[in-house]
mmCIF file of C-alpha atoms in Angstrom:
data_model
loop_
_atom_site.group_PDB
_atom_site.id
_atom_site.type_symbol
_atom_site.label_atom_id
_atom_site.label_comp_id
_atom_site.label_asym_id
_atom_site.label_seq_id
_atom_site.Cartn_x
_atom_site.Cartn_y
_atom_site.Cartn_z
ATOM 1 C CA MET Q 1355 -18.796 -81.047 -97.121
ATOM 2 C CA MET Q 1356 -20.994 -83.792 -98.555
ATOM 3 C CA ALA Q 1357 -21.594 -82.040 -101.878
ATOM 4 C CA THR Q 1358 -19.705 -83.247 -104.919
ATOM 5 C CA GLN Q 1359 -18.945 -79.608 -105.682
ATOM 6 C CA PRO Q 1360 -18.859 -76.776 -103.108
ATOM 7 C CA PRO Q 1361 -21.587 -74.179 -103.689
ATOM 8 C CA MET Q 1362 -20.632 -70.592 -104.480
ATOM 9 C CA HIS Q 1363 -22.726 -69.411 -101.519
ATOM 10 C CA LEU Q 1364 -22.597 -71.330 -98.254
ATOM 11 C CA SER Q 1365 -26.368 -70.888 -97.891
ATOM 12 C CA GLY Q 1366 -26.872 -72.721 -101.164
ATOM 13 C CA CYS Q 1367 -28.627 -69.813 -102.863
ATOM 14 C CA CYS Q 1368 -27.725 -69.104 -106.469
ATOM 15 C CA ILE Q 1369 -27.392 -65.383 -107.193
ATOM 16 C CA CYS Q 1370 -25.978 -66.005 -110.638
ATOM 17 C CA PRO Q 1371 -27.192 -68.988 -112.705
ATOM 18 C CA SER Q 1372 -23.609 -69.592 -113.815
ATOM 19 C CA ASP Q 1373 -22.233 -69.892 -110.252
ATOM 20 C CA PRO Q 1374 -21.785 -73.718 -110.443
ATOM 21 C CA GLN Q 1375 -19.926 -73.294 -113.732
ATOM 22 C CA PHE Q 1376 -17.563 -70.706 -112.231
ATOM 23 C CA VAL Q 1377 -16.791 -73.024 -109.300
ATOM 24 C CA GLU Q 1378 -16.179 -75.909 -111.697
ATOM 25 C CA GLU Q 1379 -13.869 -73.832 -113.902
ATOM 26 C CA LYS Q 1380 -11.807 -72.911 -110.835
ATOM 27 C CA GLY Q 1381 -11.444 -76.614 -110.086
ATOM 28 C CA ILE Q 1382 -12.626 -76.151 -106.499
ATOM 29 C CA ARG Q 1383 -13.060 -79.485 -104.723
ATOM 30 C CA THR Q 1384 -14.338 -80.510 -101.297
ATOM 31 C CA GLU Q 1385 -10.798 -81.137 -100.071
ATOM 32 C CA ASP Q 1386 -9.970 -77.514 -100.914
ATOM 33 C CA LEU Q 1387 -12.463 -76.487 -98.216
ATOM 34 C CA VAL Q 1388 -10.640 -78.623 -95.646
ATOM 35 C CA ILE Q 1389 -7.274 -77.197 -96.699
ATOM 36 C CA GLY Q 1390 -8.677 -73.671 -96.498
ATOM 37 C CA ALA Q 1391 -10.199 -74.370 -93.075
ATOM 38 C CA LEU Q 1392 -6.846 -75.580 -91.744
ATOM 39 C CA GLU Q 1393 -5.005 -72.591 -93.197
ATOM 40 C CA SER Q 1394 -7.536 -70.197 -91.692
ATOM 41 C CA ALA Q 1395 -7.463 -71.991 -88.331
ATOM 42 C CA PHE Q 1396 -3.678 -71.631 -88.072
ATOM 43 C CA GLN Q 1397 -3.921 -67.948 -88.970
ATOM 44 C CA GLU Q 1398 -6.695 -67.291 -86.437
ATOM 45 C CA CYS Q 1399 -4.851 -69.275 -83.767
ATOM 46 C CA ASP Q 1400 -1.761 -67.134 -84.327
ATOM 47 C CA GLU Q 1401 -3.837 -63.972 -83.899
ATOM 48 C CA VAL Q 1402 -5.346 -65.283 -80.648
ATOM 49 C CA ILE Q 1403 -1.879 -66.206 -79.347
ATOM 50 C CA GLY Q 1404 -0.666 -62.711 -80.198
ATOM 51 C CA ARG Q 1405 -3.470 -61.048 -78.263
ATOM 52 C CA GLU Q 1406 -3.033 -63.324 -75.252
ATOM 53 C CA LEU Q 1407 0.737 -62.823 -75.169
ATOM 54 C CA GLU Q 1408 0.299 -59.068 -75.324
ATOM 55 C CA ALA Q 1409 -2.351 -59.074 -72.577
ATOM 56 C CA SER Q 1410 -0.231 -61.223 -70.253
ATOM 57 C CA GLY Q 1411 3.066 -59.531 -71.029
ATOM 58 C CA GLN Q 1412 4.583 -62.867 -72.007
ATOM 59 C CA VAL Q 1413 6.672 -63.839 -75.027
ATOM 60 C CA GLY Q 1414 7.133 -67.095 -76.888
ATOM 61 C CA GLY Q 1415 6.231 -69.131 -79.903
ATOM 62 C CA CYS Q 1416 5.979 -72.681 -81.220
ATOM 63 C CA THR Q 1417 5.665 -74.738 -84.343
ATOM 64 C CA ALA Q 1418 2.495 -76.695 -85.127
ATOM 65 C CA LEU Q 1419 1.737 -80.009 -86.823
ATOM 66 C CA VAL Q 1420 -1.863 -81.202 -87.224
ATOM 67 C CA ALA Q 1421 -3.433 -84.285 -88.791
ATOM 68 C CA VAL Q 1422 -7.149 -84.501 -89.621
ATOM 69 C CA SER Q 1423 -8.812 -87.684 -90.858
ATOM 70 C CA LEU Q 1424 -11.980 -86.870 -92.775
ATOM 71 C CA GLN Q 1425 -14.045 -88.740 -95.370
ATOM 72 C CA GLY Q 1426 -11.318 -91.189 -96.329
ATOM 73 C CA LYS Q 1427 -8.532 -88.620 -96.552
ATOM 74 C CA LEU Q 1428 -5.770 -87.596 -94.180
ATOM 75 C CA TYR Q 1429 -4.890 -83.903 -94.084
ATOM 76 C CA VAL Q 1430 -1.509 -83.027 -92.556
ATOM 77 C CA ALA Q 1431 -0.897 -79.333 -91.866
ATOM 78 C CA ASN Q 1432 2.590 -78.235 -90.882
ATOM 79 C CA ALA Q 1433 4.010 -74.848 -89.906
ATOM 80 C CA GLY Q 1434 7.579 -75.221 -88.671
ATOM 81 C CA ASP Q 1435 10.188 -77.944 -88.419
ATOM 82 C CA SER Q 1436 8.093 -80.805 -87.003
ATOM 83 C CA ARG Q 1437 7.513 -83.759 -89.295
ATOM 84 C CA ALA Q 1438 4.956 -86.463 -90.067
ATOM 85 C CA ILE Q 1439 5.642 -89.713 -91.888
ATOM 86 C CA LEU Q 1440 3.553 -92.716 -92.883
ATOM 87 C CA VAL Q 1441 5.190 -96.025 -91.993
ATOM 88 C CA ARG Q 1442 4.021 -99.068 -93.945
ATOM 89 C CA ARG Q 1443 5.387 -102.581 -94.152
ATOM 90 C CA ASP Q 1444 7.574 -101.806 -97.174
ATOM 91 C CA GLU Q 1445 7.400 -98.030 -97.469
ATOM 92 C CA VAL Q 1446 8.153 -94.827 -95.590
ATOM 93 C CA ARG Q 1447 6.232 -91.852 -96.991
ATOM 94 C CA PRO Q 1448 6.885 -88.250 -95.875
ATOM 95 C CA LEU Q 1449 3.646 -86.383 -95.107
ATOM 96 C CA SER Q 1450 5.114 -82.958 -94.468
ATOM 97 C CA SER Q 1451 8.035 -80.670 -95.258
ATOM 98 C CA GLU Q 1452 10.089 -78.670 -92.761
ATOM 99 C CA PHE Q 1453 10.149 -74.905 -93.032
ATOM 100 C CA THR Q 1454 13.510 -73.391 -92.187
ATOM 101 C CA PRO Q 1455 15.331 -70.225 -93.299
ATOM 102 C CA GLU Q 1456 17.100 -72.353 -95.922
ATOM 103 C CA THR Q 1457 14.026 -74.027 -97.406
ATOM 104 C CA GLU Q 1458 12.206 -70.674 -97.616
ATOM 105 C CA ARG Q 1459 15.178 -68.553 -98.613
ATOM 106 C CA GLN Q 1460 13.580 -67.029 -101.710
ATOM 107 C CA ARG Q 1461 10.337 -66.077 -99.933
ATOM 108 C CA ILE Q 1462 12.270 -64.437 -97.090
ATOM 109 C CA GLN Q 1463 14.650 -62.625 -99.438
ATOM 110 C CA GLN Q 1464 11.776 -61.387 -101.574
ATOM 111 C CA LEU Q 1465 10.059 -59.951 -98.500
ATOM 112 C CA ALA Q 1466 13.255 -58.079 -97.634
ATOM 113 C CA PHE Q 1467 13.465 -56.877 -101.253
ATOM 114 C CA VAL Q 1468 9.907 -55.493 -101.204
ATOM 115 C CA TYR Q 1469 10.196 -54.089 -97.673
ATOM 116 C CA PRO Q 1470 13.891 -53.227 -97.125
ATOM 117 C CA GLU Q 1471 12.969 -51.230 -94.012
ATOM 118 C CA LEU Q 1472 12.423 -54.564 -92.209
ATOM 119 C CA LEU Q 1473 16.202 -54.988 -92.119
ATOM 120 C CA ALA Q 1474 16.749 -51.507 -90.619
ATOM 121 C CA GLY Q 1475 20.009 -51.172 -92.538
ATOM 122 C CA GLU Q 1476 21.622 -53.830 -90.313
ATOM 123 C CA PHE Q 1477 21.396 -56.872 -92.608
ATOM 124 C CA THR Q 1478 21.964 -57.768 -96.250
ATOM 125 C CA ARG Q 1479 19.315 -59.882 -97.946
ATOM 126 C CA LEU Q 1480 21.868 -61.394 -100.365
ATOM 127 C CA GLU Q 1481 23.232 -64.873 -99.742
ATOM 128 C CA PHE Q 1482 26.943 -65.669 -100.078
ATOM 129 C CA PRO Q 1483 28.707 -69.009 -99.559
ATOM 130 C CA ARG Q 1484 30.308 -67.514 -96.426
ATOM 131 C CA ARG Q 1485 30.281 -64.334 -94.375
ATOM 132 C CA LEU Q 1486 32.149 -61.672 -96.358
ATOM 133 C CA LYS Q 1487 35.157 -59.817 -94.944
ATOM 134 C CA GLY Q 1488 36.750 -56.470 -95.644
ATOM 135 C CA ASP Q 1489 39.339 -58.106 -97.882
ATOM 136 C CA ASP Q 1490 36.512 -59.216 -100.197
ATOM 137 C CA LEU Q 1491 35.673 -55.615 -101.159
ATOM 138 C CA GLY Q 1492 35.990 -55.079 -104.900
ATOM 139 C CA GLN Q 1493 36.263 -58.808 -105.607
ATOM 140 C CA LYS Q 1494 33.728 -60.742 -107.686
ATOM 141 C CA VAL Q 1495 32.176 -63.448 -105.510
ATOM 142 C CA LEU Q 1496 29.339 -65.947 -105.703
ATOM 143 C CA PHE Q 1497 25.897 -64.761 -104.553
ATOM 144 C CA ARG Q 1498 22.198 -65.276 -105.048
ATOM 145 C CA ASP Q 1499 19.119 -63.134 -104.535
ATOM 146 C CA HIS Q 1500 15.372 -63.697 -104.151
ATOM 147 C CA HIS Q 1501 14.774 -64.235 -107.878
ATOM 148 C CA MET Q 1502 17.559 -66.813 -108.244
ATOM 149 C CA SER Q 1503 17.614 -70.574 -107.775
ATOM 150 C CA GLY Q 1504 21.148 -70.698 -109.196
ATOM 151 C CA TRP Q 1505 24.241 -68.666 -108.355
ATOM 152 C CA SER Q 1506 26.006 -65.806 -110.076
ATOM 153 C CA TYR Q 1507 28.897 -63.375 -109.420
ATOM 154 C CA LYS Q 1508 28.841 -59.795 -108.223
ATOM 155 C CA CYS Q 1509 31.416 -57.196 -107.243
ATOM 156 C CA VAL Q 1510 31.445 -56.912 -103.444
ATOM 157 C CA GLU Q 1511 30.266 -53.549 -102.106
ATOM 158 C CA LYS Q 1512 30.412 -52.206 -98.577
ATOM 159 C CA SER Q 1513 26.719 -52.987 -97.992
ATOM 160 C CA ASP Q 1514 27.445 -56.657 -98.707
ATOM 161 C CA LEU Q 1515 29.592 -56.854 -95.569
ATOM 162 C CA LYS Q 1516 26.532 -56.546 -93.326
ATOM 163 C CA TYR Q 1517 25.294 -59.580 -91.426
ATOM 164 C CA PRO Q 1518 23.302 -61.837 -93.808
ATOM 165 C CA LEU Q 1519 19.536 -62.161 -93.537
ATOM 166 C CA ILE Q 1520 19.991 -65.955 -93.529
ATOM 167 C CA HIS Q 1521 23.204 -67.253 -92.037
ATOM 168 C CA GLY Q 1522 24.502 -70.768 -91.530
ATOM 169 C CA GLN Q 1523 23.743 -74.086 -93.155
ATOM 170 C CA GLY Q 1524 21.496 -77.042 -92.397
ATOM 171 C CA ARG Q 1525 20.343 -77.201 -88.784
ATOM 172 C CA GLN Q 1526 22.623 -74.250 -88.009
ATOM 173 C CA ALA Q 1527 20.837 -71.891 -90.410
ATOM 174 C CA ARG Q 1528 19.324 -68.887 -88.644
ATOM 175 C CA LEU Q 1529 16.896 -66.163 -89.689
ATOM 176 C CA LEU Q 1530 18.304 -62.755 -88.721
ATOM 177 C CA GLY Q 1531 20.793 -64.621 -86.570
ATOM 178 C CA THR Q 1532 17.985 -65.700 -84.235
ATOM 179 C CA LEU Q 1533 15.411 -68.266 -85.368
ATOM 180 C CA ALA Q 1534 15.934 -71.724 -86.874
ATOM 181 C CA VAL Q 1535 12.382 -71.885 -88.311
ATOM 182 C CA SER Q 1536 10.518 -69.740 -90.819
ATOM 183 C CA ARG Q 1537 6.939 -70.745 -89.963
ATOM 184 C CA GLY Q 1538 5.158 -71.117 -86.655
ATOM 185 C CA LEU Q 1539 2.778 -69.552 -84.171
ATOM 186 C CA GLY Q 1540 3.479 -66.715 -81.748
ATOM 187 C CA ASP Q 1541 6.774 -64.785 -81.420
ATOM 188 C CA HIS Q 1542 4.928 -61.532 -82.067
ATOM 189 C CA GLN Q 1543 7.267 -59.562 -79.808
ATOM 190 C CA LEU Q 1544 10.497 -61.348 -80.730
ATOM 191 C CA ARG Q 1545 13.299 -59.013 -81.805
ATOM 192 C CA VAL Q 1546 16.874 -59.426 -82.924
ATOM 193 C CA LEU Q 1547 19.232 -59.160 -79.955
ATOM 194 C CA ASP Q 1548 20.082 -55.572 -78.998
ATOM 195 C CA THR Q 1549 17.966 -54.137 -81.833
ATOM 196 C CA ASN Q 1550 14.366 -53.147 -82.502
ATOM 197 C CA ILE Q 1551 14.173 -55.390 -85.606
ATOM 198 C CA GLN Q 1552 11.102 -57.636 -85.479
ATOM 199 C CA LEU Q 1553 11.176 -61.218 -86.731
ATOM 200 C CA LYS Q 1554 7.410 -61.697 -86.944
ATOM 201 C CA PRO Q 1555 7.066 -60.172 -90.459
ATOM 202 C CA PHE Q 1556 9.271 -62.988 -91.786
ATOM 203 C CA LEU Q 1557 7.419 -65.768 -89.931
ATOM 204 C CA LEU Q 1558 4.424 -67.369 -91.647
ATOM 205 C CA SER Q 1559 1.718 -68.944 -89.528
ATOM 206 C CA VAL Q 1560 0.038 -70.454 -92.596
ATOM 207 C CA PRO Q 1561 0.745 -74.198 -92.885
ATOM 208 C CA GLN Q 1562 1.493 -76.340 -95.873
ATOM 209 C CA VAL Q 1563 -1.257 -78.969 -96.138
ATOM 210 C CA THR Q 1564 -0.552 -82.419 -97.558
ATOM 211 C CA VAL Q 1565 -3.499 -84.617 -98.553
ATOM 212 C CA LEU Q 1566 -3.273 -88.412 -98.442
ATOM 213 C CA ASP Q 1567 -6.059 -90.512 -99.979
ATOM 214 C CA VAL Q 1568 -6.290 -93.240 -97.348
ATOM 215 C CA ASP Q 1569 -8.972 -95.218 -99.178
ATOM 216 C CA GLN Q 1570 -6.673 -95.738 -102.169
ATOM 217 C CA LEU Q 1571 -3.888 -97.012 -99.879
ATOM 218 C CA GLU Q 1572 -5.887 -100.023 -98.682
ATOM 219 C CA PRO Q 1573 -4.442 -99.472 -95.171
ATOM 220 C CA GLN Q 1574 -3.354 -102.369 -93.000
ATOM 221 C CA GLU Q 1575 -3.259 -102.587 -89.209
ATOM 222 C CA GLU Q 1576 0.515 -102.124 -89.167
ATOM 223 C CA ASP Q 1577 0.322 -98.866 -91.157
ATOM 224 C CA VAL Q 1578 0.950 -95.956 -88.806
ATOM 225 C CA VAL Q 1579 1.478 -92.209 -88.937
ATOM 226 C CA VAL Q 1580 4.330 -90.836 -86.841
ATOM 227 C CA MET Q 1581 4.204 -87.159 -85.848
ATOM 228 C CA ALA Q 1582 7.111 -85.676 -83.933
ATOM 229 C CA THR Q 1583 9.027 -82.488 -83.213
ATOM 230 C CA ASP Q 1584 12.577 -81.781 -84.327
ATOM 231 C CA GLY Q 1585 13.815 -83.280 -81.051
ATOM 232 C CA LEU Q 1586 13.270 -86.684 -82.675
ATOM 233 C CA TRP Q 1587 14.223 -85.885 -86.260
ATOM 234 C CA ASP Q 1588 17.490 -84.211 -85.209
ATOM 235 C CA VAL Q 1589 18.778 -87.573 -84.012
ATOM 236 C CA LEU Q 1590 16.864 -90.167 -86.051
ATOM 237 C CA SER Q 1591 16.128 -90.477 -89.770
ATOM 238 C CA ASN Q 1592 12.764 -91.469 -91.259
ATOM 239 C CA GLU Q 1593 14.096 -94.970 -91.864
ATOM 240 C CA GLN Q 1594 15.368 -95.366 -88.287
ATOM 241 C CA VAL Q 1595 12.019 -94.297 -86.856
ATOM 242 C CA ALA Q 1596 10.228 -96.693 -89.206
ATOM 243 C CA TRP Q 1597 12.489 -99.524 -88.024
ATOM 244 C CA LEU Q 1598 11.643 -98.727 -84.389
ATOM 245 C CA VAL Q 1599 7.912 -98.703 -85.145
ATOM 246 C CA ARG Q 1600 8.047 -101.978 -87.070
ATOM 247 C CA SER Q 1601 10.107 -103.579 -84.288
ATOM 248 C CA PHE Q 1602 7.913 -102.418 -81.415
ATOM 249 C CA LEU Q 1603 4.297 -102.721 -82.543
ATOM 250 C CA PRO Q 1604 4.065 -106.435 -83.487
ATOM 251 C CA GLY Q 1605 5.277 -107.535 -80.048
ATOM 252 C CA ASN Q 1606 2.960 -105.248 -78.103
ATOM 253 C CA ARG Q 1607 -0.447 -105.918 -79.583
ATOM 254 C CA GLU Q 1608 -2.104 -106.153 -76.145
ATOM 255 C CA ASP Q 1609 -0.773 -102.793 -74.938
ATOM 256 C CA PRO Q 1610 -3.655 -100.255 -75.137
ATOM 257 C CA HIS Q 1611 -1.136 -97.403 -75.238
ATOM 258 C CA ARG Q 1612 1.134 -98.847 -77.901
ATOM 259 C CA TYR Q 1613 0.375 -96.044 -80.366
ATOM 260 C CA TYR Q 1614 1.597 -93.318 -78.013
ATOM 261 C CA SER Q 1615 5.218 -92.813 -77.046
ATOM 262 C CA CYS Q 1616 7.671 -90.191 -75.797
ATOM 263 C CA TRP Q 1617 11.244 -90.915 -76.841
ATOM 264 C CA GLY Q 1618 13.626 -89.016 -74.588
ATOM 265 C CA SER Q 1619 13.098 -85.279 -74.912
ATOM 266 C CA ALA Q 1620 11.351 -85.705 -78.245
ATOM 267 C CA ARG Q 1621 7.580 -85.791 -78.257
ATOM 268 C CA ALA Q 1622 6.123 -88.220 -80.770
ATOM 269 C CA TRP Q 1623 2.658 -89.478 -81.582
ATOM 270 C CA VAL Q 1624 2.042 -92.699 -83.456
ATOM 271 C CA GLY Q 1625 -1.407 -93.417 -84.831
ATOM 272 C CA ALA Q 1626 -2.838 -96.293 -86.806
ATOM 273 C CA SER Q 1627 -3.829 -95.087 -90.247
ATOM 274 C CA SER Q 1628 -6.622 -97.616 -90.468
#
């Protein structure tokens, strides 16, 4: 971790004299090791959860949001619809992105394209502006598939009348009519209601990792990171949360617990970035 460039071999031995050159050409940096460690940790955690759920006969899952401060950088790893933001005196900076069926539409559709058996003939992977009806048969309607960021037209076939892989919009969007998230931990045994269709193949446990160079920010005492579940973000915007933080902290400087708060049913953590 202290090396300017990660060695090819963890032991430091050099099997090939050109190993340092190969690492340099790949552009591998120290922060890539932290990102890789977080990605691997989420994956391993998901596997452990799966084994424990199976052994106990329980079901369930969750999203995960992690922040690691290391060597002047803040690493934020997110798998799900929780969110982290940096609140400064004159700036609100998002530190994560939510993963929902809508935001990951193309990845989910492509998986269904490569492995159509995952849909068991019950769903259509294609997206339409609305649920198609029998009267739409033979008509040319708007649609999009896994390879498309735009929209096109197609003639409606009988298979298009099946329930869509992703249905709904915004917070109402659901994967296979069941889940509102597309990344998270657990849910290994979760199935679509009254079917044997598993949702786990569509759920990624690997997080997206955002890296913030704290040293370059010149952080101040009033700079804070807010981490919260969707229970908070469903009712408050980034700007509203920032206003609450800026209003509360200056008047509570003597409170030793001022950086921790639970707002209603939403769990939130506020930490000083300095």
